[in-house]
Structures are given as structure tokens and as C-alpha cells.
Coordinates of C-alpha atoms (C1' of nucleotides) in Angstrom, one line a residue:
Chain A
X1383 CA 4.0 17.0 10.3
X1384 CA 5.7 14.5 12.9
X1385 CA 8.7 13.5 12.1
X1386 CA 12.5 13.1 13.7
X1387 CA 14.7 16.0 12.9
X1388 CA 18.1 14.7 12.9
X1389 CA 20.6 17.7 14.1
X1390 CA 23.8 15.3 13.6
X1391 CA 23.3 14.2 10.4
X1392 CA 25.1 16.6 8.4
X1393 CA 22.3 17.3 6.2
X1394 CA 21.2 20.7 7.7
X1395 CA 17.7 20.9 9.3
X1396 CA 16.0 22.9 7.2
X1397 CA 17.0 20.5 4.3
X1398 CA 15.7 17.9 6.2
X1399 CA 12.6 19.9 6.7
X1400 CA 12.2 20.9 3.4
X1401 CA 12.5 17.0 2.0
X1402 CA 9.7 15.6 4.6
X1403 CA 7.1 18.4 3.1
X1404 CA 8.2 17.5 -1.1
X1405 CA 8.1 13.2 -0.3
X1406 CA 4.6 13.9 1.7
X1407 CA 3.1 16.1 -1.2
X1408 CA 5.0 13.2 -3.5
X1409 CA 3.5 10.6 -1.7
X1410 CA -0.2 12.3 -1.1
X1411 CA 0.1 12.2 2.5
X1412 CA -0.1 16.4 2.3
X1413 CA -2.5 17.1 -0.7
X1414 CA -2.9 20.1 -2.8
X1415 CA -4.5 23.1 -1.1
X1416 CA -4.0 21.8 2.4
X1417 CA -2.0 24.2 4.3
X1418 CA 1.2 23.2 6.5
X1419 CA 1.5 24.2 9.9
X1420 CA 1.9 27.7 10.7
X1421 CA 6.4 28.4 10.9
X1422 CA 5.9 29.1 14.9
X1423 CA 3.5 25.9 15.5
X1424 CA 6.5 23.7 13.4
X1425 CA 9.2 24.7 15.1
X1426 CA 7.3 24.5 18.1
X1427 CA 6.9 20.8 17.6
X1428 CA 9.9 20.4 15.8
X1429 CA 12.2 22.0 18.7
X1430 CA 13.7 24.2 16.0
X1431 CA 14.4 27.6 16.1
X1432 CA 11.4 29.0 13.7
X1433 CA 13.6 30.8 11.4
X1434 CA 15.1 27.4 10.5
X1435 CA 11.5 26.0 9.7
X1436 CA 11.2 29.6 7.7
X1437 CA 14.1 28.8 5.9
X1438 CA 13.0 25.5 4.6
X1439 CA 9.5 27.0 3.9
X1440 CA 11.1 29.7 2.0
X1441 CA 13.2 27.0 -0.2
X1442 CA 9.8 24.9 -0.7
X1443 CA 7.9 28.4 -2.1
X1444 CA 11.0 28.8 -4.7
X1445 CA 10.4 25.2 -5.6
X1446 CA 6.7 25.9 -6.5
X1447 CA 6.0 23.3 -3.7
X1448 CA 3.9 25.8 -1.4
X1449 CA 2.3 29.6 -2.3
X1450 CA 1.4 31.9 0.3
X1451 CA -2.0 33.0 1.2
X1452 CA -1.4 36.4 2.6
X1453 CA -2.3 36.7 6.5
X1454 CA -3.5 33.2 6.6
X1455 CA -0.6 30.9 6.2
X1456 CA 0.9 28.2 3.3
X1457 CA -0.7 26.2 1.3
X1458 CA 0.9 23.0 -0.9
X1459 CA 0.3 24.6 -4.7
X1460 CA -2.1 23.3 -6.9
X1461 CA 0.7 22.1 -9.2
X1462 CA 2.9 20.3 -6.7
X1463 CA 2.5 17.0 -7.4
X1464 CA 4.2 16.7 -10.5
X1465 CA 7.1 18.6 -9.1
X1466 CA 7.5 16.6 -6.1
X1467 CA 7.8 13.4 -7.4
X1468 CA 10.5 14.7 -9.6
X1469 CA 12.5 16.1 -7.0
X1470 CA 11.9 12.9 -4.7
X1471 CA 13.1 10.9 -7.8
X1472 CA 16.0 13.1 -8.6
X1473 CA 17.1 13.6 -4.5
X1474 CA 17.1 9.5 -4.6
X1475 CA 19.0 9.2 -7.2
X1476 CA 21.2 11.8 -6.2
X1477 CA 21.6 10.7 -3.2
X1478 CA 22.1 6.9 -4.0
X1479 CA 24.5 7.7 -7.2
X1480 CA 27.0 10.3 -5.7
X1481 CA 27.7 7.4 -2.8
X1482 CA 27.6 4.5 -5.7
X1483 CA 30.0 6.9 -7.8
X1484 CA 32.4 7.6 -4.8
X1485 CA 33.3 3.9 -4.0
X1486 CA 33.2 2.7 -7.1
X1487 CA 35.7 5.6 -7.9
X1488 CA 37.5 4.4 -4.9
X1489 CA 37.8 0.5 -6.1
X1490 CA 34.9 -1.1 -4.1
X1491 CA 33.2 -3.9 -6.2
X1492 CA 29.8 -3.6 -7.5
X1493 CA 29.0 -6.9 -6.1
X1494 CA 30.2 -5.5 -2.4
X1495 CA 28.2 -2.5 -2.9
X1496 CA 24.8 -4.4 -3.6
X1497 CA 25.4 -6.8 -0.9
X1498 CA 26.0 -4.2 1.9
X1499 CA 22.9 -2.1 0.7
X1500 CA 21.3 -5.6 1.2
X1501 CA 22.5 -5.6 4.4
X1502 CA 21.6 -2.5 5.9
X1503 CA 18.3 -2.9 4.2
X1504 CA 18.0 -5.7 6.7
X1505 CA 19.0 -4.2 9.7
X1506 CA 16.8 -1.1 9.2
X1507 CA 13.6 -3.6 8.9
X1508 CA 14.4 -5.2 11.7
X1509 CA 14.8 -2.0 13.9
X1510 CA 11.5 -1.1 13.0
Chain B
X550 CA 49.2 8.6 -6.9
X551 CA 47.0 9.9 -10.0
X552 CA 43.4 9.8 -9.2
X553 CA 40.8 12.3 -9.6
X554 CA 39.6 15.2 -7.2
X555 CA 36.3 16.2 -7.7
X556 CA 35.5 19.6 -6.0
X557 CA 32.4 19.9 -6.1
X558 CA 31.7 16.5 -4.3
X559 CA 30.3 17.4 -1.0
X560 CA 33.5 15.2 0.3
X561 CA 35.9 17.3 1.2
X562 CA 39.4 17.1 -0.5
X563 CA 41.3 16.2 1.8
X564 CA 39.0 13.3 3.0
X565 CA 39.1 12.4 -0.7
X566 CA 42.9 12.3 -0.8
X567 CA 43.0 10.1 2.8
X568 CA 40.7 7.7 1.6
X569 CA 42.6 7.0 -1.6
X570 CA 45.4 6.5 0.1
X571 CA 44.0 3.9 2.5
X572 CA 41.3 2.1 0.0
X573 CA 45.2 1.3 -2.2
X574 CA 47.0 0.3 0.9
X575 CA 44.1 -1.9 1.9
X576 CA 44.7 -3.5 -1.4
X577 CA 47.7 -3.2 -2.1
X578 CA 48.5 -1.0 -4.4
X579 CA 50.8 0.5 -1.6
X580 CA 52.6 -1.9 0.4
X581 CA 54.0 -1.0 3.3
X582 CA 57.3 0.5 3.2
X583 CA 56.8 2.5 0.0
X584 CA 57.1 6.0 0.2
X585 CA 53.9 8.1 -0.4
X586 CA 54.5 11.7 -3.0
X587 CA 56.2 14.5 -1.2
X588 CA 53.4 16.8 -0.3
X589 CA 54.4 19.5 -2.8
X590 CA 54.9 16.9 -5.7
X591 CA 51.0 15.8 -4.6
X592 CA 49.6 18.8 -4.6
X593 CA 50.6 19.5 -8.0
X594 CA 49.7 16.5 -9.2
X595 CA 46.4 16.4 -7.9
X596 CA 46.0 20.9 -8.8
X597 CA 45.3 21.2 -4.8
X598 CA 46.4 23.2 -2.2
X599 CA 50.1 22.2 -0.3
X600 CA 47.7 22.2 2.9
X601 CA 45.3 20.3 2.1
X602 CA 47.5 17.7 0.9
X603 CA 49.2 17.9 4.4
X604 CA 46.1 17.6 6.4
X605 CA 45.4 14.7 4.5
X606 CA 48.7 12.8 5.6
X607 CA 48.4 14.2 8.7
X608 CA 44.6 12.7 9.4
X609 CA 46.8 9.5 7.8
X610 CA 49.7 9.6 10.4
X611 CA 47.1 10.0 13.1
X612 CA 45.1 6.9 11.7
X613 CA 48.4 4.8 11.4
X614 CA 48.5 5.0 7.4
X615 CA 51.6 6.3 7.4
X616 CA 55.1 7.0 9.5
X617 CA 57.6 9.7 8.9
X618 CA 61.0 8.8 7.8
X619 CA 63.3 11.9 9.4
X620 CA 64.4 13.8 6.4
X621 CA 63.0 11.6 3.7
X622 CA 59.0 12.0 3.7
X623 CA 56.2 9.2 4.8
X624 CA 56.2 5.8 4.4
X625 CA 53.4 3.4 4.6
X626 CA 53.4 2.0 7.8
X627 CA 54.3 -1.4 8.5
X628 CA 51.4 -2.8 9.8
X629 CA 48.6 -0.4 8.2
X630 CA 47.2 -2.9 5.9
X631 CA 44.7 -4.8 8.3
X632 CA 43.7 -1.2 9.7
X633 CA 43.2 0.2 6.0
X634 CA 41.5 -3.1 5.2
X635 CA 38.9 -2.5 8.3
X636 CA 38.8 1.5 7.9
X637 CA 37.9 0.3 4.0
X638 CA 35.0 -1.9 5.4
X639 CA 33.6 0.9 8.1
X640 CA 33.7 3.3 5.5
X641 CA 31.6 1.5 2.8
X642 CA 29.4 1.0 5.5
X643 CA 29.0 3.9 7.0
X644 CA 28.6 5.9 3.1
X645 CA 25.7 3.2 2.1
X646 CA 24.2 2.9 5.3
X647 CA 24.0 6.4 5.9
X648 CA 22.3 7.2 2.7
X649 CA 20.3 4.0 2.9
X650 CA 18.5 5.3 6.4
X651 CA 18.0 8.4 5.1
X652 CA 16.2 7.4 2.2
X653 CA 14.4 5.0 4.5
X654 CA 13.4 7.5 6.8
X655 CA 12.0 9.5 4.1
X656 CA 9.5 6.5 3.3
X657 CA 11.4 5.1 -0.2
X658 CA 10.8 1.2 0.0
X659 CA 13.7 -0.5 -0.2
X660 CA 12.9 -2.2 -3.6
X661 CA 13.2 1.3 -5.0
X662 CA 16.8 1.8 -3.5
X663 CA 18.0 -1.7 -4.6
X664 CA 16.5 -1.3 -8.0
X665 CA 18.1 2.3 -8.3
X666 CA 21.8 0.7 -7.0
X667 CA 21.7 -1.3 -9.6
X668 CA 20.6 1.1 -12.3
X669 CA 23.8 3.2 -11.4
X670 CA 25.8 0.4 -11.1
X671 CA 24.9 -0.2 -14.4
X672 CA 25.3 2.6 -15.8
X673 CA 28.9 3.1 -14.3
X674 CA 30.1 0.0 -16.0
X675 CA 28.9 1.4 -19.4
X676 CA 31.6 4.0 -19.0
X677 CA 34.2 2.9 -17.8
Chain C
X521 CA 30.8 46.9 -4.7
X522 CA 30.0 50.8 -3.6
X523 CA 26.5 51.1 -3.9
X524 CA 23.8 52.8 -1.8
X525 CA 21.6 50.8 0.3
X526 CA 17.9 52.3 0.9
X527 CA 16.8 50.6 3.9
X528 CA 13.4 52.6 4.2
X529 CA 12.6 51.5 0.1
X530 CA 10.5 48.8 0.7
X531 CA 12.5 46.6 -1.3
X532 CA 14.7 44.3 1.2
X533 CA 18.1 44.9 1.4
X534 CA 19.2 41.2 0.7
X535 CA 17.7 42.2 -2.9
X536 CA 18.9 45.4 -3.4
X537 CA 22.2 43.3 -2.9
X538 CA 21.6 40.2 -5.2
X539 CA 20.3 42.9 -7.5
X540 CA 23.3 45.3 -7.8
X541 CA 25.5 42.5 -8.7
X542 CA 22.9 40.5 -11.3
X543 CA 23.2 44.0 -12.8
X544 CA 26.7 44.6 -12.6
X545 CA 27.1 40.9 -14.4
X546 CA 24.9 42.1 -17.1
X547 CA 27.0 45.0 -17.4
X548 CA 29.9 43.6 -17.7
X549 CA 31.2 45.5 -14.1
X550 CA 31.5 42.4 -13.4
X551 CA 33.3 39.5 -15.1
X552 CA 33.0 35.6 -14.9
X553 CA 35.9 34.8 -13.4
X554 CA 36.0 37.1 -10.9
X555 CA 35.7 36.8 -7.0
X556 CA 33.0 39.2 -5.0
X557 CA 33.8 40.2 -1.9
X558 CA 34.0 38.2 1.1
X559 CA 30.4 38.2 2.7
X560 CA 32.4 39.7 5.8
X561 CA 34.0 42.3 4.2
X562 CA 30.6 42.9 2.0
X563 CA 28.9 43.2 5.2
X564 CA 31.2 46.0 6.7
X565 CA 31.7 48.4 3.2
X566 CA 27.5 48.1 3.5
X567 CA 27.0 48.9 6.7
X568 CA 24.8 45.1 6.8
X569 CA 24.4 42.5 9.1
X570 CA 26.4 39.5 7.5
X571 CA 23.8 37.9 7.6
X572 CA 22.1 39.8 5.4
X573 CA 24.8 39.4 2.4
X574 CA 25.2 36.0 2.8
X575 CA 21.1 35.6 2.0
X576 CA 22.3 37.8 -1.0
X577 CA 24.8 35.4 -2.1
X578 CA 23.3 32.4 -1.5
X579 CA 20.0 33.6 -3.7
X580 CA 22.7 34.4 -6.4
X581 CA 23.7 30.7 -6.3
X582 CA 20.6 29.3 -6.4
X583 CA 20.1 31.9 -9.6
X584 CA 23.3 30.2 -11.2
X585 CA 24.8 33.7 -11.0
X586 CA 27.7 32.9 -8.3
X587 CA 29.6 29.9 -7.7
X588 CA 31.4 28.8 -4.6
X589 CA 35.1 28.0 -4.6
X590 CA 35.9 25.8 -1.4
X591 CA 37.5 27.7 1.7
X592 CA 38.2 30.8 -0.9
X593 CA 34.8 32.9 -1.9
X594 CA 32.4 33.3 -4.6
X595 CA 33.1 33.9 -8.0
X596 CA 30.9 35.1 -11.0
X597 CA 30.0 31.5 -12.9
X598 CA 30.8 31.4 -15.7
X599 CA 27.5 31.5 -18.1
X600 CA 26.1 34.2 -15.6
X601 CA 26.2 36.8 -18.0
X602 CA 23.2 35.6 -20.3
X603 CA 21.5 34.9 -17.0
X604 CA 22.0 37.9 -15.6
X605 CA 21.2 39.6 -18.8
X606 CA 17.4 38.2 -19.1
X607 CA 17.1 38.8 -15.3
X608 CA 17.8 42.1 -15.8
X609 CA 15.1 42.3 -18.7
X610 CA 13.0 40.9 -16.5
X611 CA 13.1 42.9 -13.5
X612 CA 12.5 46.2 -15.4
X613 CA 9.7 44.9 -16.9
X614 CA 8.3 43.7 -14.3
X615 CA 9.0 46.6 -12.4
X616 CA 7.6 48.9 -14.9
X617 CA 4.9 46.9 -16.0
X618 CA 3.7 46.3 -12.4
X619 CA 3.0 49.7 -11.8
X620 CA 1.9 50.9 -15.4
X621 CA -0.9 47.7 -15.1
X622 CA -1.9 49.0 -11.1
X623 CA -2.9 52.7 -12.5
X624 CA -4.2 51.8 -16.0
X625 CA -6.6 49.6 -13.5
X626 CA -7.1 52.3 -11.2
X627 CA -7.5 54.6 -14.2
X628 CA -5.0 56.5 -14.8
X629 CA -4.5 57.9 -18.7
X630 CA -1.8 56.8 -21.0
X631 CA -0.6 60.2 -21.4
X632 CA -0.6 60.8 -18.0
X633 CA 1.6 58.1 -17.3
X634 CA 4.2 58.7 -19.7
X635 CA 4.2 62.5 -19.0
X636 CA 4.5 61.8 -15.3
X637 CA 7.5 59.1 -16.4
X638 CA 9.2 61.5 -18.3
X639 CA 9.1 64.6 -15.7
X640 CA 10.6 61.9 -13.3
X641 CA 13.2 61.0 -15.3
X642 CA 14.4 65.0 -16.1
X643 CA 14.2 65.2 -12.1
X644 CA 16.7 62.4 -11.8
X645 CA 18.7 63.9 -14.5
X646 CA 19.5 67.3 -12.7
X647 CA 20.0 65.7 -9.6
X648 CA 23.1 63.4 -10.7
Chain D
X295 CA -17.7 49.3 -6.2
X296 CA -16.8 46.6 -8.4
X297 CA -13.5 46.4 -9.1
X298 CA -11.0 43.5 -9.5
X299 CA -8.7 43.1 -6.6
X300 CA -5.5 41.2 -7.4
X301 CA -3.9 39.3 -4.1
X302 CA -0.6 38.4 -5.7
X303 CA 0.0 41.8 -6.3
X304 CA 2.4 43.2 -3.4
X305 CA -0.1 45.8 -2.7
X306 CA -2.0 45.4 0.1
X307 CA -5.3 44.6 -0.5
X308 CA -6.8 47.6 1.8
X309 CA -4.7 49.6 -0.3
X310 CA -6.4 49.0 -3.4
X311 CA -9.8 49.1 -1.8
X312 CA -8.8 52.6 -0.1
X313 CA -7.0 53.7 -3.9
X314 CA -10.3 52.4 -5.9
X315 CA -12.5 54.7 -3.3
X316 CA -10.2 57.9 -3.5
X317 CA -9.5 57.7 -7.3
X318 CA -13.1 57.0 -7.7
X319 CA -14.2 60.1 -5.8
X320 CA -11.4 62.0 -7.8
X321 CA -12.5 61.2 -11.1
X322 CA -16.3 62.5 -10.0
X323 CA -17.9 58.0 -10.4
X324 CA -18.4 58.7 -6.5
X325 CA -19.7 61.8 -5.4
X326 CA -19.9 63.9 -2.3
X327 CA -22.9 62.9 -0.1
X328 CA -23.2 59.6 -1.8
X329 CA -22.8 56.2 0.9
X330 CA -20.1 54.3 0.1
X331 CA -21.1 50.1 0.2
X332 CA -21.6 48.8 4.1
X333 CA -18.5 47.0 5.1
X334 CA -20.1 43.5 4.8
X335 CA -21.7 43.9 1.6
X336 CA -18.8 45.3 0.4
X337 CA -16.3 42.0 1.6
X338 CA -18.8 39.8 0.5
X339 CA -19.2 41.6 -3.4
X340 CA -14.9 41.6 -3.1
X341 CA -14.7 38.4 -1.8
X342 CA -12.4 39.6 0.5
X343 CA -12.0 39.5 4.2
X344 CA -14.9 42.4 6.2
X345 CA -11.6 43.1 8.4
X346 CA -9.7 44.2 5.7
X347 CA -12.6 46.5 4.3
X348 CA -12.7 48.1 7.8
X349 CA -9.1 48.4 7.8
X350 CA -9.1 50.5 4.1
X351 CA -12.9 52.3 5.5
X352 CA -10.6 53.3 8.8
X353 CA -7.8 54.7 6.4
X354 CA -10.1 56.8 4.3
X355 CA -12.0 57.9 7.0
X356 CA -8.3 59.4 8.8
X357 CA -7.9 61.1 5.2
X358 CA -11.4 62.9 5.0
X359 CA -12.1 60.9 2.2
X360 CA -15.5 59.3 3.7
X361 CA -17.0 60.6 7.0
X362 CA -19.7 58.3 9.2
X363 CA -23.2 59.4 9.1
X364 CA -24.9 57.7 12.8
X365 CA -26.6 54.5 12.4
X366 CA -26.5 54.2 8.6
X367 CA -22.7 54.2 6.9
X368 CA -20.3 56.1 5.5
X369 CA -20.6 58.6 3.3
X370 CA -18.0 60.3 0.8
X371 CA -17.1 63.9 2.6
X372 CA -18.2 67.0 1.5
X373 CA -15.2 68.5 0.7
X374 CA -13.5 65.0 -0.5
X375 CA -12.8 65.8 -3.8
X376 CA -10.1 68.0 -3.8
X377 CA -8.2 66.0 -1.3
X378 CA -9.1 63.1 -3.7
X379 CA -7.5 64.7 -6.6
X380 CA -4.2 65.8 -4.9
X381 CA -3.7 62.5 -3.8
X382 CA -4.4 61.0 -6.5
X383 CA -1.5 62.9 -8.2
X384 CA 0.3 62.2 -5.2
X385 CA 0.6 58.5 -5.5
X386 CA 0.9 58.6 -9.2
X387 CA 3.8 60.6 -9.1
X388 CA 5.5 58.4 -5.9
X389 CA 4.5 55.0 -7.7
X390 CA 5.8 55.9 -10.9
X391 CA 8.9 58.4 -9.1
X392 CA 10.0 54.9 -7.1
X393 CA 10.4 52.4 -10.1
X394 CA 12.0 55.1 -12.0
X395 CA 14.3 56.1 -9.1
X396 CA 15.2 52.6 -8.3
X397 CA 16.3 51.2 -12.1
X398 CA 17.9 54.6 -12.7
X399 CA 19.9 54.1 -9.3
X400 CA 20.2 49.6 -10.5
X401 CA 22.0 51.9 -13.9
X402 CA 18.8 51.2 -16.3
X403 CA 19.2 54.1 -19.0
X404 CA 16.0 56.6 -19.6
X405 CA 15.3 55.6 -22.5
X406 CA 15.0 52.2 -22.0
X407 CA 12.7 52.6 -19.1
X408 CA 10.6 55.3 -21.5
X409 CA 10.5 52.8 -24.0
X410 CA 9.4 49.7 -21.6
X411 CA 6.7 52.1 -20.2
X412 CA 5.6 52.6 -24.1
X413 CA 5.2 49.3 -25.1
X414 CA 3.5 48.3 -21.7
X415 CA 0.9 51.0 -22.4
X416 CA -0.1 50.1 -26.1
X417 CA 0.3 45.7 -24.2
X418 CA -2.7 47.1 -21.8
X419 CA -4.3 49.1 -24.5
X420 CA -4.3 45.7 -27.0
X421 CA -5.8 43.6 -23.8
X422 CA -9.1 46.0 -22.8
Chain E
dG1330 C1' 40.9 33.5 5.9
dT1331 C1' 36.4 31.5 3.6
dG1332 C1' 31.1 30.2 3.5
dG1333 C1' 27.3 27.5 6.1
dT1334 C1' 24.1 26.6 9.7
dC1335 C1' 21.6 27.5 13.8
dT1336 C1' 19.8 30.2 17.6
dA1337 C1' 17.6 34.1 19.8
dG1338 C1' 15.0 37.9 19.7
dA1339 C1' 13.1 42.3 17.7
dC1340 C1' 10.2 44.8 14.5
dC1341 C1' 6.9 45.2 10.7
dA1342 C1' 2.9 44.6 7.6
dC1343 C1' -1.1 42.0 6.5
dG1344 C1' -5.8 39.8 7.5
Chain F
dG1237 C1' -3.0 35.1 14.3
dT1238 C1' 0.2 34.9 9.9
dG1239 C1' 4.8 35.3 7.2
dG1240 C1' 9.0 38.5 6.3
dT1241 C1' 13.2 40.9 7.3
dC1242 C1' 17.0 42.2 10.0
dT1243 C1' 20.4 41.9 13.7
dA1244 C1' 23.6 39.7 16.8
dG1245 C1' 26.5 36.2 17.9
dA1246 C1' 28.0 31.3 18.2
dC1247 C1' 29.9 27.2 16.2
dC1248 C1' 31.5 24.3 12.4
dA1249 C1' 34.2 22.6 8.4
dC1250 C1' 37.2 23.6 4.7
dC1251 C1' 41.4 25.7 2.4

DNA sequence: GTGGTCTAGACCACG
DNA sequence: GTGGTCTAGACCACC
């Protein structure tokens, strides 16, 4: 549960929360039964305001992603899995086909769009 | 000046409206000199509010896109093409390469986002 | 939207909220269509922390019940009505079925139950 | 003291340990003078936390219902069984009395909620 | 004006 | 210790 919260990003923080938890269960790097850390000790490390980590926990327990165990803390749901590799797959696309949809709407060429993806592909593999 | 608004974008409106208005002066489907739609006769057109139409051409007389005539309305300016050709360029960029480091960040490979481009790509040339 | 709140019910006031209108959806109270009131002003006729509403609301969208219309409000969606109709359904038998199950389990006769239901519901009936 | 205790349940779970003891004692399965299970025996036969069996022992104990006989346990009161009974019709009247009240005051009509009781009676009668 | 997010801090019940 | 609710107030973007 280390990861950089982005507060400029315009996607809010408890979104961004919220996605880190379903792509870890989706990716097996939090496994069913394992419990997340506790809202104060996340926003703790976080440097968020603890309702804000609440929120996102609350969002994942309506997704089915974590079930409480009462006194004791959250758990990722037997059943996650499945769930979170759909949402991953669906937030990707999402994510990738509004922007795709908007320039081409908006006359860019397919060709320009690939080629710029390509682009910043390259640049973030360098940075890191 | 007949392009669609979709509401539930996420863009806002009038950041919709703006870009239209610069992506067809950067390639010239406006040419400097012509006269953009009174803001009433947009709005209609377009179902929108009169305001948000005018905060669009405001955001555009601000950026240089346009230049009021006294009396008569706004104009595109005469030397707005190379900055709507370079606002065109920064704004692909900044769309894909926002999206594409957030995905990153969120551990998809970049072979899945090319792949998935493409797929949507795709599947916007099947309908249009 | 002149209902009684029951802070001291157990049941959470955000609820009683995104309960009252589900209900008043399924009862055709309210219409599809129509606008709720602002969360503000929702906040003062209640005697609520805005706060509070604006969980209320925002529950109601995830629920497909409400829909936001930019920079104006919330208005009832327009397929809320079956929604809210099966919600409804739901909640009373959960409600009822909830506590019928707890005192069959903790013994509690048939007859006993339905007598005690029935006296309940005379009691209401004078009072109103 | 075996009995099922349900965690998902909104009831607390000393709750139903304190409600199993009182309604047992009302209905004459526990008797006056009898010890009730030690606190660890009876956590370990509910798999349930020993804390929480103290906390329900602590409650019944306040309410006359068991009294501590030095160096060996607790033991059901002498004079628990009236107590017992009156509130056992206590908290089947406020159980039932609070659903009712509540769907009455969310508009449910009397006759619905009789009828939902009825067919969640003969749904619990089918099941045991 | 509208909703949305975030922060801060208090209070409660449960285990 | 855990999560849950509620309040209060600030700031933002959009229409």
C-alpha cells in the first residue's frame, strides 16, 4: 500500500485510492482474504485526510472488492478477483476510448494518435 | 459550426465548444477573417446555454482565436492559425499523455495500451 | 421533500434520505423528469449538514435513481421508476424478513409474531 | 448454549449472545440456579471473540439476568425469570414496533407489511 | 446558483 | 484498536 497520490490530477483522491486497491487484487499483488490497512494507518501514510481513504474504502465494499470483518478491519472478498480484472479492463478502456473518441471527434488522425501514444510510451520508460 | 456536444463527457462544454473552434482554425476550416456564429445563433444551434457559449469565445479571445469586430461579432484572428496549430498539438498531447501515465502508473504495460488504441481506433472507423 | 428525520433511529440519516425519495419515485410523488431540491436547500428544509444530503444524492446516483444535469441539479432519471420500484420491494422485505428470521431463531411463535405485528399496526393507526 | 450466531447480521453479536441467554431463561431451557457456560468455553463453542462473551455476561449480569457465584461462574439469578419474560416481550414488541413504524412512516400500507410478515413466516416454517 | 472534493475533528458502537 | 456517521467549513469547476 505505497503508492503516489496525485492531488492535481483531477481524478479525485479517493478514486485514485480506490483504483490502486481493484488493479493490486487484479494483478494478485493483494490476494483474497488479506486485509488492507486499517483507514487511520492509510491515510496516515498516504498524507490524506482519513475520511478520504474511508470514502474510497466505502466505494470498494459496494463494488464487492472488500467485506468488513466487524471490529477487526477489511478484508479483499473471496470473490474479487473476477471483479477486478473486469473493472481494470473496463477503467482501461474507458479511459483510453473516451480520449481516442474526443480527438478523433475533434479531427485528429488515427495515425497521429498512435504515433503520439508511441511517444509518450517512450518517454515514460525512459523516466523510469 | 454544427458539431456535437456531449454532456455527459467529463469535458466541460465550453472547453468542448473552444476546442472546436481552434482544432477548425488550425486546419482550416476557419480562415482568419471569417466571422464565427453570434453567440445566441450558437447556442441554439448547439441546444447550450448563451453563457456558456460566451465563456467559450471569451477563453478564445483571451487565447488569441478570435478578435472583436465593434458592433459586428468575432472574427478569427489574423494570425491565430500557427497558435491554433500549436494549441492543437499541446492538446493531443497533453489528453494522451495524461491518460497514458495514468494507466502506467497503475501498472498496465504499455503493449496493452497500444493494443487497446488500436482496438478503438478500429472500431471508430467501423462507424463512421 | 417534507419528511421527518429520526436521528436517534439507528438507521442513518443519509438513508432515511435516499430512502424517502426511492420511495417517493416508486410512488409516483415523484416523476422522471423532475428536479429534487438543491442539496443546499435540502439541507436547510431538513435541518442536515449538507453534507449529509449530498451522500444521499450521490448513493441515489450510483443506484441509477438520480441524474446530474451540469451547473443545474438532480433530476429523477428516467427508468428510475422500475428501479425504485424493486428497491422498494426489497427494502420491506428485507426489513421484515430480517427481524421475523432473528425471533423465529431466538424462538419466538408464529402467532406471536403476527399478533404482536398486527397490534403495532392498530397503534400506528390511532395515532395518525 | 449452542446456538448459531450470524456476524452479517447488524446485530451485535453480544446482543445475540445476551438475547439467546435471557430468552432461554424465559422460556424455562435455562433455569434459576443453573451456571451458565465459563466465558472461554463459551467463545471457544461460538467461535467468537472471549471479549465479546464478557461484554454480553457484563450486560446480563447489570440486568439480573445471571449473578457471579465466587470462584466458580455465573449463575442464572434466582428471581431471573420474570425479568426474563418481560423483556422478552419487551424486545419483541420494540423489534417488531420499529420495522413497522419505520415502512409505515417510508408510506408502506398495513396490509402489505401483514402480508410480507405472512409469507416470511410459512418461508421460515418451509426451511426448519 | 449548482454539485464535487477535501479537510478537520467529534462522537458512537463493536471486538 | 477497528469502521461509521455527522458536522463544519473551505475551495473548485461548471452553467
Amino acid at each position: 500500500m505505497n503508492f503516489p497520490i496525485n492531488a492535481s490530477n483531477g481524478v479525485p483522491i479517493f478514486d485514485q485510492i480506490a483504483r490502486q486497491v481493484t488493479f493490486a487484487v487484479a494483478d494478485g499483488r493483494l490476494k483474497p482474504g488479506q486485509t488492507v490497512p486499517s483507514i487511520r494507518a492509510a491515510a496516515e501514510s498516504l498524507a490524506v485526510n482519513a475520511n478520504t481513504v474511508a470514502r474510497a474504502y466505502r466505494q470498494l465494499q459496494s463494488d464487492g472488492v472488500l467485506s468488513p470483518i466487524r471490529g477487526t478491519g477489511l478484508e479483499v472478498a473471496k470473490d474479487a478477483v473476477k471483479a477486478c480484472r473486469a473493472a481494470r479492463k473496463e477503467l482501461v478502456r474507458d479511459r483510453l476510448g473516451g480520449v481516442v473518441a474526443e480527438l478523433h471527434q475533434l479531427g485528429v488522425e488515427p495515425d497521429e494518435i498512435q504515433s503520439i501514444v508511441e511517444s509518450e510510451l517512450k518517454k515514460l520508460a525512459r523516466s523510469s
